[in-house]
Amino acid sequence: MDTTHNQLSGAEAVVRMLEAHGVTHVFGLCGDTSLPLYDALARLDHGITHVLTRDERSAAYMADGYARVTGKVGVCEGPSGGGATYILPGLVESNESSVPVLAITTDVPVSARGHFPLTELDQTTLYRPLTKWNKVIDTVGEIPQTMRTAFRAMTTGKPGTAHIGLPYDVQKQPAPDAKIWAQPEHGRYPAWRPGANPAEIERAAQAILSAKLPVFVCGGGVVISGAEGALAVLAESLNAPVCTTISGQGSLSDDHPLMVGVVGANGGVVQTREVLSKADLVVFIGCRAGSTSTEHRTVPGPDVPVVHIDIDPMVISCNYQTDVAIVADARLALEALGEAVAASLGSRVAGAGDGAALAGQARDGKRAAFAALAASRETPVKPEAVIDALNTLLPEDAIVVADPGTPCPYVSAHYRQKRAGRQVITNRAQGALGYSMSAAVGAWFGRPDATVLSLMGDGSFGFTVGELETIRRFNVPLKMIVFSNSVFGWIKASQKAGYEERYFSVDFNRTDHAAVARAFGVEAWTVDDPAKVEETIRAALAHDGPALVDVICQPLQDTAAPVSQWMG
């Protein structure tokens, strides 16, 4: 409904537009150019919880985690100058991961532009190449339409991020003709799903039915689209194995008979690689088929026929010549493909492979190798022991947020997600350290009834430790595990593999992370005995409030990490 609010200021119009789009949480950090916006948030009755963070980058990561688990747009805000630069890394991650996050950065007055005011920065140019949509507002009357456009851009087509620059004087000016309304669909994603070309669906169905062992490789687009059910129907009708990228975890439950697990250079293992290597047709769904998931385009090989489904036409045929391209929303495409395959299933080629048997062999082999490492009583603690404990202890609704260093390959290869859906989150687009703790906070605000766990290396802990105060202030019952090995492990492992063990500037002193957590008021334990890992994690999960476990573990370069190729 179009409602005119004659008494609104620019800042009040922003708040009302957020409210109209169903926003209930905003993550951000105060600054002088944000004073009118904060005053509007303080005075108006809007139902929005503002989460004050200790770093603008953390605010963006919280909005990212929130958006991933709710299906809603995440919103973060920060001040001009340094705030506008600090919030950007999180926005880059979200945009490349197809997560809709709106960043509102306040700005110097329009009237001060070009006069060297403190914190002046060309926000338009800064954000243009790194967001899906971007605008710095010039006049107060632009606010409602600008915000509607931002939400439409973020949630339609390939989801992505938007940035709005909000000058100080524009926030204070009256907006007598502000039209406060929102398109209801644009508060969630994906909105206005594009369907598939029926002719391409038919071609894809015939290609799949002509293959003896079609294998599905599912990226983050499957869980973003909510296509898990349609995928299960199609894969089960064909008895075809299902593999995932790291971002595609949750496309099926890890205990589904057809689930092979994560493939690729990070998180893939020999057993999962073998399944994909046997495919005579690969169906990529909602993934870019990039360097990590295909091990630099070697698995599958370049001669394997490919069907590729993605909402973004630019990722299709980038790395593989594609036999059938379907540019569409993953769920709509899989539903249509499932119907087409079912209608012609009687004409399937003879001698089709037993996908469930192949997937089962891969799972059994992978789990046997993992169990032997997890049972080790050698010290330092092996990371496998931590993941094994989590597989035993975490409830079905658990959300696991892993930083890209030590935790990522272990969670990707060996964590067993008990049901389909997005419950494992890691920042695979840019791989910045310091993501997990903040993103997990955002995930908890989005799903406060779930058990939320943050896994990080001690390098990542150093990036984000200040948010322990935020966690304590809001009493977020977040559970945290630090893999403590006093090294930037991924880089040291790469120096070992590719640079003849010439280790340089990768080691640092050990921190007593449990003591640091207690100083912030967070309950904490340290464990260095493999025999006590499970009981310690059990105690942390049972604690009524935030809790951290500091695990003294193997350095990554000395582990049997499920990584087929380090950098170098």
Coordinates of C-alpha atoms in Angstrom, one line a residue:
M1 CA 0.0 0.0 0.0
D2 CA 1.3 3.5 -0.9
T3 CA 1.3 5.6 2.3
T4 CA 2.4 9.2 2.4
H5 CA 4.2 10.3 5.6
N6 CA 4.3 14.1 5.6
Q7 CA 6.5 14.6 8.7
L8 CA 9.4 12.2 7.9
S9 CA 13.0 13.2 7.9
G10 CA 15.4 11.4 5.5
A11 CA 16.7 9.2 8.4
E12 CA 13.2 8.4 9.4
A13 CA 12.3 7.5 5.8
V14 CA 15.2 5.0 5.8
V15 CA 14.0 3.4 8.9
R16 CA 10.4 3.1 7.6
M17 CA 11.6 1.7 4.3
L18 CA 13.6 -1.0 6.2
E19 CA 10.5 -1.8 8.2
A20 CA 8.4 -2.0 5.1
H21 CA 10.8 -4.6 3.7
G22 CA 10.4 -6.8 6.8
V23 CA 13.8 -6.0 8.3
T24 CA 14.0 -7.0 11.9
H25 CA 17.8 -6.8 12.5
V26 CA 20.5 -4.3 11.6
F27 CA 24.1 -4.9 12.5
G28 CA 26.4 -1.9 12.7
L29 CA 28.8 0.5 14.4
C30 CA 28.1 4.1 15.3
G31 CA 29.9 7.2 13.9
D32 CA 29.3 10.9 13.7
T33 CA 27.8 11.0 10.2
S34 CA 25.3 8.3 11.4
L35 CA 23.9 10.4 14.3
P36 CA 20.5 11.3 12.6
L37 CA 20.0 7.6 11.6
Y38 CA 20.7 6.4 15.1
D39 CA 18.4 9.1 16.5
A40 CA 15.6 7.9 14.2
L41 CA 16.2 4.3 15.3
A42 CA 16.1 5.3 18.9
R43 CA 12.8 7.4 18.6
L44 CA 10.7 5.4 16.2
D45 CA 8.6 2.3 17.0
H46 CA 9.8 0.0 14.2
G47 CA 10.5 -3.5 15.6
I48 CA 14.1 -3.5 14.5
T49 CA 16.8 -4.8 16.7
H50 CA 20.1 -2.9 16.3
V51 CA 23.2 -5.0 17.1
L52 CA 26.1 -2.8 17.9
T53 CA 29.3 -4.5 16.8
R54 CA 32.9 -3.8 17.6
D55 CA 34.1 -3.6 14.0
E56 CA 32.3 -2.7 10.7
R57 CA 33.6 -5.8 9.0
S58 CA 32.0 -7.9 11.8
A59 CA 28.7 -6.1 11.1
A60 CA 28.8 -7.2 7.5
Y61 CA 29.7 -10.8 8.4
M62 CA 26.9 -10.9 10.9
A63 CA 24.5 -9.7 8.2
D64 CA 25.9 -12.4 5.9
G65 CA 25.3 -15.2 8.4
Y66 CA 21.9 -13.9 9.2
A67 CA 20.9 -13.8 5.5
R68 CA 22.2 -17.3 4.8
V69 CA 20.1 -19.0 7.5
T70 CA 16.9 -16.9 7.2
G71 CA 16.4 -16.4 3.5
K72 CA 16.0 -12.7 4.3
V73 CA 18.1 -9.7 3.3
G74 CA 20.8 -9.0 5.8
V75 CA 21.4 -5.4 6.7
C76 CA 24.5 -3.8 8.1
E77 CA 25.5 -0.1 8.5
G78 CA 28.5 2.0 9.3
P79 CA 29.8 5.5 9.2
S80 CA 31.8 7.4 6.6
G81 CA 35.5 7.2 5.9
G82 CA 37.1 4.3 7.7
G83 CA 33.8 2.7 8.4
A84 CA 32.9 2.6 4.8
T85 CA 36.2 0.9 4.0
Y86 CA 36.0 -1.6 6.9
I87 CA 32.6 -2.8 6.0
L88 CA 33.5 -3.5 2.4
P89 CA 35.3 -6.9 2.9
G90 CA 32.2 -8.5 4.2
L91 CA 30.1 -7.1 1.4
V92 CA 32.6 -8.5 -1.2
E93 CA 32.2 -12.0 0.4
S94 CA 28.4 -11.8 0.3
N95 CA 28.3 -10.6 -3.2
E96 CA 30.5 -13.4 -4.6
S97 CA 28.6 -15.9 -2.5
S98 CA 25.2 -14.8 -3.9
V99 CA 24.0 -13.6 -0.4
P100 CA 21.9 -10.5 -0.4
V101 CA 23.3 -8.0 2.1
L102 CA 22.5 -4.3 2.2
A103 CA 25.2 -2.0 3.5
I104 CA 24.1 1.5 4.4
T105 CA 27.1 3.7 5.0
T106 CA 26.5 7.3 6.1
D107 CA 28.5 10.0 4.4
V108 CA 29.6 13.6 4.7
P109 CA 27.0 16.3 3.8
V110 CA 26.3 16.8 0.1
S111 CA 27.0 20.5 0.7
A112 CA 30.5 19.7 2.0
R113 CA 31.6 17.6 -1.0
G114 CA 34.8 18.9 -2.6
H115 CA 35.7 21.0 0.5
F116 CA 37.9 18.4 2.2
P117 CA 35.6 17.5 5.1
L118 CA 36.9 14.9 7.5
T119 CA 36.2 11.3 6.2
E120 CA 35.2 12.4 2.7
L121 CA 35.5 9.4 0.4
D122 CA 34.2 8.6 -3.1
Q123 CA 31.9 5.8 -1.9
T124 CA 30.2 5.5 -5.3
T125 CA 33.5 4.6 -7.0
L126 CA 34.7 2.4 -4.1
Y127 CA 31.7 0.2 -4.1
R128 CA 30.8 0.1 -7.8
P129 CA 33.0 -2.9 -8.8
L130 CA 32.3 -4.9 -5.7
T131 CA 28.5 -4.9 -5.3
K132 CA 25.6 -5.9 -7.5
W133 CA 24.0 -2.5 -7.1
N134 CA 25.3 0.8 -5.6
K135 CA 24.1 4.4 -5.1
V136 CA 25.0 7.4 -3.0
I137 CA 21.9 9.4 -2.5
D138 CA 22.0 13.1 -3.4
T139 CA 18.5 14.4 -2.4
V140 CA 16.1 13.3 0.3
G141 CA 13.3 12.6 -2.2
E142 CA 15.3 9.7 -3.7
I143 CA 15.3 7.6 -0.5
P144 CA 12.2 5.4 -0.9
Q145 CA 12.8 4.6 -4.6
T146 CA 16.5 4.0 -4.0
M147 CA 15.8 1.5 -1.2
R148 CA 13.2 -0.3 -3.3
T149 CA 15.6 -0.6 -6.1
A150 CA 18.3 -1.9 -3.8
F151 CA 16.1 -4.7 -2.4
R152 CA 14.9 -5.6 -5.9
A153 CA 18.5 -5.9 -7.1
M154 CA 19.6 -8.0 -4.2
T155 CA 16.8 -10.6 -4.3
T156 CA 16.1 -11.1 -8.0
G157 CA 18.2 -12.9 -10.6
K158 CA 21.5 -14.0 -9.1
P159 CA 21.3 -12.7 -5.5
G160 CA 23.9 -10.2 -4.4
T161 CA 24.8 -7.2 -2.4
A162 CA 23.8 -3.5 -2.5
H163 CA 25.3 -0.4 -1.0
I164 CA 23.5 2.9 -0.2
G165 CA 25.5 6.0 0.7
L166 CA 23.5 8.3 3.0
P167 CA 24.8 11.8 3.4
Y168 CA 24.5 13.5 6.8
D169 CA 22.5 16.5 5.6
V170 CA 20.1 14.3 3.6
Q171 CA 19.3 12.4 6.8
K172 CA 18.2 15.6 8.5
Q173 CA 16.2 17.1 5.7
P174 CA 12.4 16.8 5.6
A175 CA 10.9 14.3 3.2
P176 CA 7.3 15.6 3.0
D177 CA 6.3 13.5 0.0
A178 CA 8.0 10.2 0.9
K179 CA 6.1 7.3 -0.5
I180 CA 6.8 4.5 2.0
W181 CA 5.9 1.1 0.4
A182 CA 7.8 -2.1 -0.5
Q183 CA 7.3 -4.9 -2.9
P184 CA 6.7 -7.7 -0.4
E185 CA 8.6 -10.4 -2.3
H186 CA 11.9 -8.4 -2.2
G187 CA 12.5 -8.8 1.6
R188 CA 13.4 -12.5 0.9
Y189 CA 15.4 -14.4 -1.7
P190 CA 15.3 -15.7 -4.3
A191 CA 12.4 -13.5 -5.5
W192 CA 10.7 -13.6 -8.9
R193 CA 12.4 -16.9 -9.9
P194 CA 13.1 -17.3 -13.6
G195 CA 12.0 -20.6 -15.1
A196 CA 13.8 -22.9 -17.5
N197 CA 13.5 -23.1 -21.3
P198 CA 11.3 -26.2 -21.9
A199 CA 13.4 -27.1 -25.0
E200 CA 16.6 -27.1 -23.0
I201 CA 14.9 -29.1 -20.2
E202 CA 14.0 -31.8 -22.7
R203 CA 17.5 -31.9 -24.2
A204 CA 19.0 -32.2 -20.7
A205 CA 16.6 -35.0 -19.8
Q206 CA 17.6 -36.9 -22.9
A207 CA 21.3 -36.4 -22.3
I208 CA 20.9 -37.7 -18.7
L209 CA 18.8 -40.7 -19.8
S210 CA 21.4 -41.6 -22.4
A211 CA 24.2 -41.7 -19.7
K212 CA 25.0 -44.9 -17.8
L213 CA 26.4 -43.0 -14.8
P214 CA 25.3 -39.4 -14.6
V215 CA 26.7 -37.6 -11.5
F216 CA 25.3 -34.4 -10.0
V217 CA 27.7 -31.8 -8.6
C218 CA 25.7 -29.3 -6.5
G219 CA 26.9 -25.8 -5.5
G220 CA 25.5 -23.2 -3.2
G221 CA 22.8 -22.4 -5.7
V222 CA 20.9 -25.5 -4.7
V223 CA 20.6 -24.5 -1.0
I224 CA 20.1 -20.8 -1.9
S225 CA 17.1 -21.8 -4.1
G226 CA 15.7 -24.4 -1.7
A227 CA 16.0 -27.0 -4.3
E228 CA 16.9 -29.9 -2.0
G229 CA 13.6 -31.7 -2.4
A230 CA 13.6 -31.4 -6.2
L231 CA 17.2 -32.7 -6.3
A232 CA 16.3 -35.7 -4.2
V233 CA 13.4 -36.7 -6.4
L234 CA 15.4 -36.4 -9.6
A235 CA 18.5 -38.2 -8.2
E236 CA 16.5 -41.0 -6.6
S237 CA 14.6 -41.6 -9.9
L238 CA 17.9 -42.1 -11.6
N239 CA 19.8 -43.8 -8.8
A240 CA 22.5 -41.2 -9.5
P241 CA 25.3 -40.2 -7.1
V242 CA 25.2 -36.6 -5.7
C243 CA 28.4 -34.7 -5.0
T244 CA 28.7 -31.2 -3.6
T245 CA 31.0 -28.2 -3.5
I246 CA 31.9 -26.8 -0.1
S247 CA 29.1 -24.2 -0.5
G248 CA 26.7 -26.9 -1.7
Q249 CA 26.8 -28.9 1.6
G250 CA 23.3 -29.6 2.6
S251 CA 22.0 -30.3 -0.9
L252 CA 21.1 -33.7 0.6
S253 CA 21.7 -35.1 4.0
D254 CA 25.1 -36.6 4.4
D255 CA 23.4 -39.8 5.3
H256 CA 21.3 -40.0 2.2
P257 CA 22.1 -43.2 0.2
L258 CA 23.1 -41.2 -2.9
M259 CA 25.2 -38.6 -1.1
V260 CA 28.9 -38.9 -2.0
G261 CA 30.1 -35.7 -0.2
V262 CA 32.3 -32.8 -1.0
V263 CA 34.5 -33.1 -4.0
G264 CA 37.5 -30.9 -5.1
A265 CA 40.9 -29.8 -3.9
N266 CA 39.6 -28.7 -0.5
G267 CA 37.5 -31.3 1.3
G268 CA 37.5 -33.9 -1.4
V269 CA 39.2 -37.2 -0.8
V270 CA 40.3 -40.2 -2.9
Q271 CA 37.0 -42.0 -2.5
T272 CA 34.8 -39.0 -3.5
R273 CA 37.1 -38.2 -6.4
E274 CA 36.8 -41.7 -7.8
V275 CA 33.0 -41.4 -8.1
L276 CA 33.2 -38.2 -10.1
S277 CA 36.0 -39.7 -12.2
K278 CA 33.7 -42.5 -13.3
A279 CA 30.9 -40.2 -14.5
D280 CA 30.0 -40.3 -18.2
L281 CA 27.9 -37.2 -17.8
V282 CA 28.2 -34.5 -15.1
V283 CA 25.3 -32.2 -14.2
F284 CA 26.5 -29.0 -12.5
I285 CA 23.8 -27.2 -10.5
G286 CA 24.2 -23.8 -9.0
C287 CA 28.0 -23.8 -9.0
R288 CA 30.7 -22.2 -11.0
A289 CA 32.8 -25.4 -11.7
G290 CA 35.8 -23.4 -10.6
S291 CA 39.4 -24.3 -9.6
T292 CA 38.7 -25.7 -6.2
S293 CA 35.6 -27.9 -6.9
T294 CA 37.1 -29.4 -10.1
E295 CA 40.7 -29.5 -9.0
H296 CA 41.7 -27.1 -11.7
R297 CA 39.4 -28.7 -14.3
T298 CA 40.9 -32.1 -14.0
V299 CA 38.0 -33.9 -12.2
P300 CA 35.8 -34.2 -14.2
G301 CA 38.1 -34.2 -17.3
P302 CA 37.5 -31.8 -20.2
D303 CA 36.0 -34.5 -22.4
V304 CA 33.1 -35.5 -20.1
P305 CA 29.7 -34.3 -21.4
V306 CA 28.2 -31.5 -19.2
V307 CA 24.8 -30.3 -18.4
H308 CA 25.0 -27.0 -16.5
I309 CA 22.1 -25.3 -14.5
D310 CA 22.7 -21.9 -13.1
I311 CA 20.9 -18.6 -12.8
D312 CA 24.0 -16.7 -14.0
P313 CA 24.7 -17.4 -17.7
M314 CA 28.3 -16.1 -17.3
V315 CA 29.4 -19.2 -15.2
I316 CA 28.1 -21.7 -17.8
S317 CA 30.7 -22.8 -20.3
C318 CA 33.4 -20.8 -18.6
N319 CA 35.5 -23.8 -17.7
Y320 CA 33.8 -26.6 -19.5
Q321 CA 32.3 -26.9 -23.0
T322 CA 28.7 -27.4 -22.2
D323 CA 26.3 -29.8 -24.0
V324 CA 23.1 -28.4 -22.5
A325 CA 22.9 -25.0 -20.7
I326 CA 19.9 -24.2 -18.5
V327 CA 19.8 -20.6 -17.3
A328 CA 17.2 -20.7 -14.5
D329 CA 16.5 -20.8 -10.8
A330 CA 17.8 -24.2 -9.6
R331 CA 14.6 -25.3 -7.9
L332 CA 12.4 -24.6 -10.9
A333 CA 14.9 -26.2 -13.3
L334 CA 15.2 -29.3 -11.2
E335 CA 11.4 -29.6 -10.8
A336 CA 11.0 -29.4 -14.5
L337 CA 13.9 -31.7 -15.2
G338 CA 12.5 -34.2 -12.7
E339 CA 9.1 -34.3 -14.6
A340 CA 10.8 -34.7 -18.0
V341 CA 13.0 -37.5 -16.8
A342 CA 10.1 -39.3 -15.1
A343 CA 8.0 -39.1 -18.3
S344 CA 10.8 -40.8 -20.3
L345 CA 12.4 -43.0 -17.7
G346 CA 11.3 -46.2 -19.5
S347 CA 13.6 -45.3 -22.4
R348 CA 16.7 -45.0 -20.3
V349 CA 19.9 -46.5 -21.7
A350 CA 20.5 -50.1 -20.7
G351 CA 23.2 -51.0 -18.1
A352 CA 22.9 -47.9 -15.9
G353 CA 25.3 -47.8 -12.9
D354 CA 24.2 -48.3 -9.3
G355 CA 24.7 -44.9 -7.9
A356 CA 23.7 -45.8 -4.4
A357 CA 26.3 -48.6 -4.3
L358 CA 29.0 -46.3 -5.6
A359 CA 28.1 -43.5 -3.1
G360 CA 27.9 -46.0 -0.3
Q361 CA 31.4 -47.4 -1.1
A362 CA 32.8 -43.8 -1.2
R363 CA 31.2 -42.9 2.2
D364 CA 32.3 -46.2 3.8
G365 CA 35.9 -45.8 2.6
K366 CA 36.1 -42.2 3.6
R367 CA 34.6 -42.8 7.0
A368 CA 36.9 -45.7 7.8
A369 CA 40.0 -43.7 7.0
F370 CA 38.6 -40.8 9.1
A371 CA 37.7 -43.0 12.0
A372 CA 41.3 -44.3 12.3
L373 CA 42.7 -40.8 12.6
A374 CA 39.9 -39.6 14.9
A375 CA 40.6 -42.4 17.4
S376 CA 44.3 -41.5 17.7
R377 CA 45.6 -40.6 21.1
E378 CA 48.7 -38.9 19.8
T379 CA 49.3 -35.3 20.8
P380 CA 48.8 -32.6 19.7
V381 CA 45.1 -33.4 19.2
K382 CA 44.3 -34.3 15.6
P383 CA 41.5 -32.1 14.1
E384 CA 39.7 -35.3 13.2
A385 CA 39.0 -35.9 16.9
V386 CA 37.1 -32.6 17.1
I387 CA 35.0 -33.3 14.0
D388 CA 34.3 -36.8 15.3
A389 CA 33.0 -35.4 18.6
L390 CA 30.8 -32.9 16.8
N391 CA 29.3 -35.7 14.6
T392 CA 28.3 -37.5 17.9
L393 CA 27.2 -34.5 19.9
L394 CA 25.6 -31.9 17.7
P395 CA 21.8 -32.0 17.4
E396 CA 20.0 -32.2 14.0
D397 CA 19.3 -28.5 13.9
A398 CA 22.9 -27.4 14.5
I399 CA 24.4 -24.6 12.3
V400 CA 28.2 -24.9 11.9
V401 CA 30.1 -21.9 10.8
A402 CA 33.7 -22.6 9.8
D403 CA 36.5 -20.2 9.0
P404 CA 38.4 -21.0 5.8
G405 CA 41.7 -22.0 7.4
T406 CA 42.1 -25.2 9.5
P407 CA 38.4 -25.9 10.0
C408 CA 37.2 -25.7 6.4
P409 CA 38.7 -28.9 4.9
Y410 CA 37.8 -31.0 7.9
V411 CA 34.2 -29.8 8.1
S412 CA 33.8 -30.1 4.4
A413 CA 35.2 -33.7 4.2
H414 CA 34.1 -35.2 7.5
Y415 CA 31.2 -33.3 9.2
R416 CA 28.0 -35.2 8.8
Q417 CA 25.0 -32.9 8.4
K418 CA 22.0 -34.8 9.5
R419 CA 19.4 -33.2 7.3
A420 CA 19.2 -31.2 4.1
G421 CA 19.4 -27.4 4.0
R422 CA 21.9 -24.7 4.7
Q423 CA 23.4 -25.6 8.0
V424 CA 27.1 -25.5 7.2
I425 CA 28.5 -22.1 6.4
T426 CA 32.0 -21.1 5.3
N427 CA 33.2 -18.0 3.4
R428 CA 34.5 -19.7 0.2
A429 CA 34.4 -16.7 -2.1
Q430 CA 37.3 -14.7 -0.7
G431 CA 38.5 -16.9 2.1
A432 CA 39.2 -14.1 4.6
L433 CA 40.1 -15.1 8.1
G434 CA 37.9 -13.8 11.0
Y435 CA 34.6 -14.6 9.4
S436 CA 33.3 -17.5 11.5
M437 CA 32.7 -15.9 14.9
S438 CA 30.8 -12.9 13.5
A439 CA 28.8 -14.8 10.9
A440 CA 27.8 -17.3 13.6
V441 CA 26.5 -14.4 15.7
G442 CA 24.4 -13.3 12.8
A443 CA 23.2 -16.9 12.2
W444 CA 22.0 -17.1 15.9
F445 CA 20.0 -13.8 15.6
G446 CA 18.4 -15.4 12.5
R447 CA 17.7 -18.7 14.1
P448 CA 17.9 -18.3 17.9
D449 CA 16.4 -21.7 18.6
A450 CA 19.2 -23.6 16.9
T451 CA 22.5 -24.7 18.3
V452 CA 25.1 -22.5 16.6
L453 CA 28.8 -23.4 16.6
S454 CA 31.7 -21.3 15.3
L455 CA 34.9 -23.1 14.3
M456 CA 38.1 -21.1 13.8
G457 CA 41.8 -21.3 13.8
D458 CA 43.8 -19.2 16.3
G459 CA 44.8 -16.9 13.4
S460 CA 41.1 -16.2 12.8
F461 CA 40.5 -15.7 16.5
G462 CA 43.0 -12.8 16.5
F463 CA 41.1 -11.1 13.7
T464 CA 37.8 -11.1 15.5
V465 CA 38.3 -11.4 19.3
G466 CA 36.7 -8.1 20.0
E467 CA 33.3 -9.5 19.2
L468 CA 33.4 -11.6 22.3
E469 CA 32.2 -8.5 24.0
T470 CA 29.2 -8.3 21.6
I471 CA 28.5 -11.9 22.3
R472 CA 28.5 -11.4 26.1
R473 CA 26.5 -8.1 25.9
F474 CA 23.7 -9.9 24.0
N475 CA 24.3 -13.1 25.8
V476 CA 24.4 -15.0 22.5
P477 CA 24.7 -18.7 23.5
L478 CA 27.3 -19.3 20.8
K479 CA 29.6 -22.2 21.1
M480 CA 33.1 -21.7 19.8
I481 CA 36.0 -24.0 19.1
V482 CA 39.5 -22.7 18.4
F483 CA 42.0 -25.0 16.6
S484 CA 45.0 -23.6 18.4
N485 CA 48.3 -24.4 16.7
S486 CA 50.1 -21.0 16.6
V487 CA 50.5 -20.8 12.9
F488 CA 48.8 -19.5 9.7
G489 CA 48.5 -23.1 8.8
W490 CA 47.3 -23.0 5.2
I491 CA 50.3 -20.8 4.2
K492 CA 52.8 -22.9 6.1
A493 CA 51.4 -26.1 4.5
S494 CA 51.8 -24.4 1.1
Q495 CA 55.4 -23.4 1.9
K496 CA 56.0 -27.0 2.9
A497 CA 54.5 -28.4 -0.3
G498 CA 55.7 -25.9 -2.8
Y499 CA 58.7 -24.1 -1.3
E500 CA 61.0 -26.8 0.1
E501 CA 59.9 -26.0 3.7
R502 CA 61.3 -22.5 3.6
Y503 CA 59.0 -21.2 6.3
F504 CA 58.7 -17.5 6.5
S505 CA 56.5 -15.2 8.6
V506 CA 53.8 -17.8 9.3
D507 CA 54.4 -18.7 13.0
F508 CA 53.2 -16.7 16.0
N509 CA 53.1 -17.1 19.8
R510 CA 50.5 -19.2 21.4
T511 CA 47.6 -17.3 23.1
D512 CA 45.6 -18.7 26.0
H513 CA 42.3 -18.3 24.2
A514 CA 40.3 -19.7 27.1
A515 CA 41.8 -17.0 29.4
V516 CA 41.0 -14.3 26.9
A517 CA 37.4 -15.6 26.6
R518 CA 37.0 -15.6 30.4
A519 CA 38.2 -12.0 30.5
F520 CA 35.3 -11.1 28.3
G521 CA 32.9 -13.1 30.5
V522 CA 32.6 -16.2 28.3
E523 CA 32.9 -19.6 29.9
A524 CA 35.9 -21.5 28.5
W525 CA 38.0 -24.7 28.6
T526 CA 41.4 -25.7 27.3
V527 CA 41.9 -29.3 26.1
D528 CA 45.2 -30.9 25.0
D529 CA 44.4 -34.5 25.7
P530 CA 42.6 -36.4 22.8
A531 CA 40.8 -38.6 25.4
K532 CA 39.1 -35.5 26.8
V533 CA 38.0 -33.8 23.6
E534 CA 34.5 -35.2 23.5
E535 CA 33.7 -34.6 27.2
T536 CA 35.0 -31.1 27.0
I537 CA 32.9 -30.2 23.9
R538 CA 29.9 -31.9 25.6
A539 CA 30.3 -29.6 28.6
A540 CA 30.6 -26.5 26.4
L541 CA 27.4 -27.5 24.5
A542 CA 25.6 -28.0 27.7
H543 CA 26.6 -24.6 29.1
D544 CA 23.7 -22.1 29.3
G545 CA 25.4 -19.2 27.6
P546 CA 28.4 -18.5 25.3
A547 CA 31.3 -21.0 25.6
L548 CA 34.7 -21.5 24.0
V549 CA 36.9 -24.6 23.8
D550 CA 40.6 -24.0 23.1
V551 CA 41.9 -27.2 21.5
I552 CA 45.7 -27.6 21.3
C553 CA 45.9 -29.3 18.0
Q554 CA 48.3 -30.4 15.2
P555 CA 49.6 -27.6 12.9
L556 CA 48.0 -27.9 9.6
Q557 CA 51.2 -28.7 7.7
D558 CA 51.7 -31.8 9.8
T559 CA 48.1 -33.2 9.4
A560 CA 46.5 -35.6 7.0
A561 CA 44.2 -32.7 5.8
P562 CA 41.7 -33.5 3.1
V563 CA 43.5 -31.2 0.7
S564 CA 44.8 -32.5 -2.6
Q565 CA 46.7 -29.4 -3.6
W566 CA 48.1 -26.5 -1.5
M567 CA 49.0 -23.3 -3.2
G568 CA 52.5 -23.3 -4.7

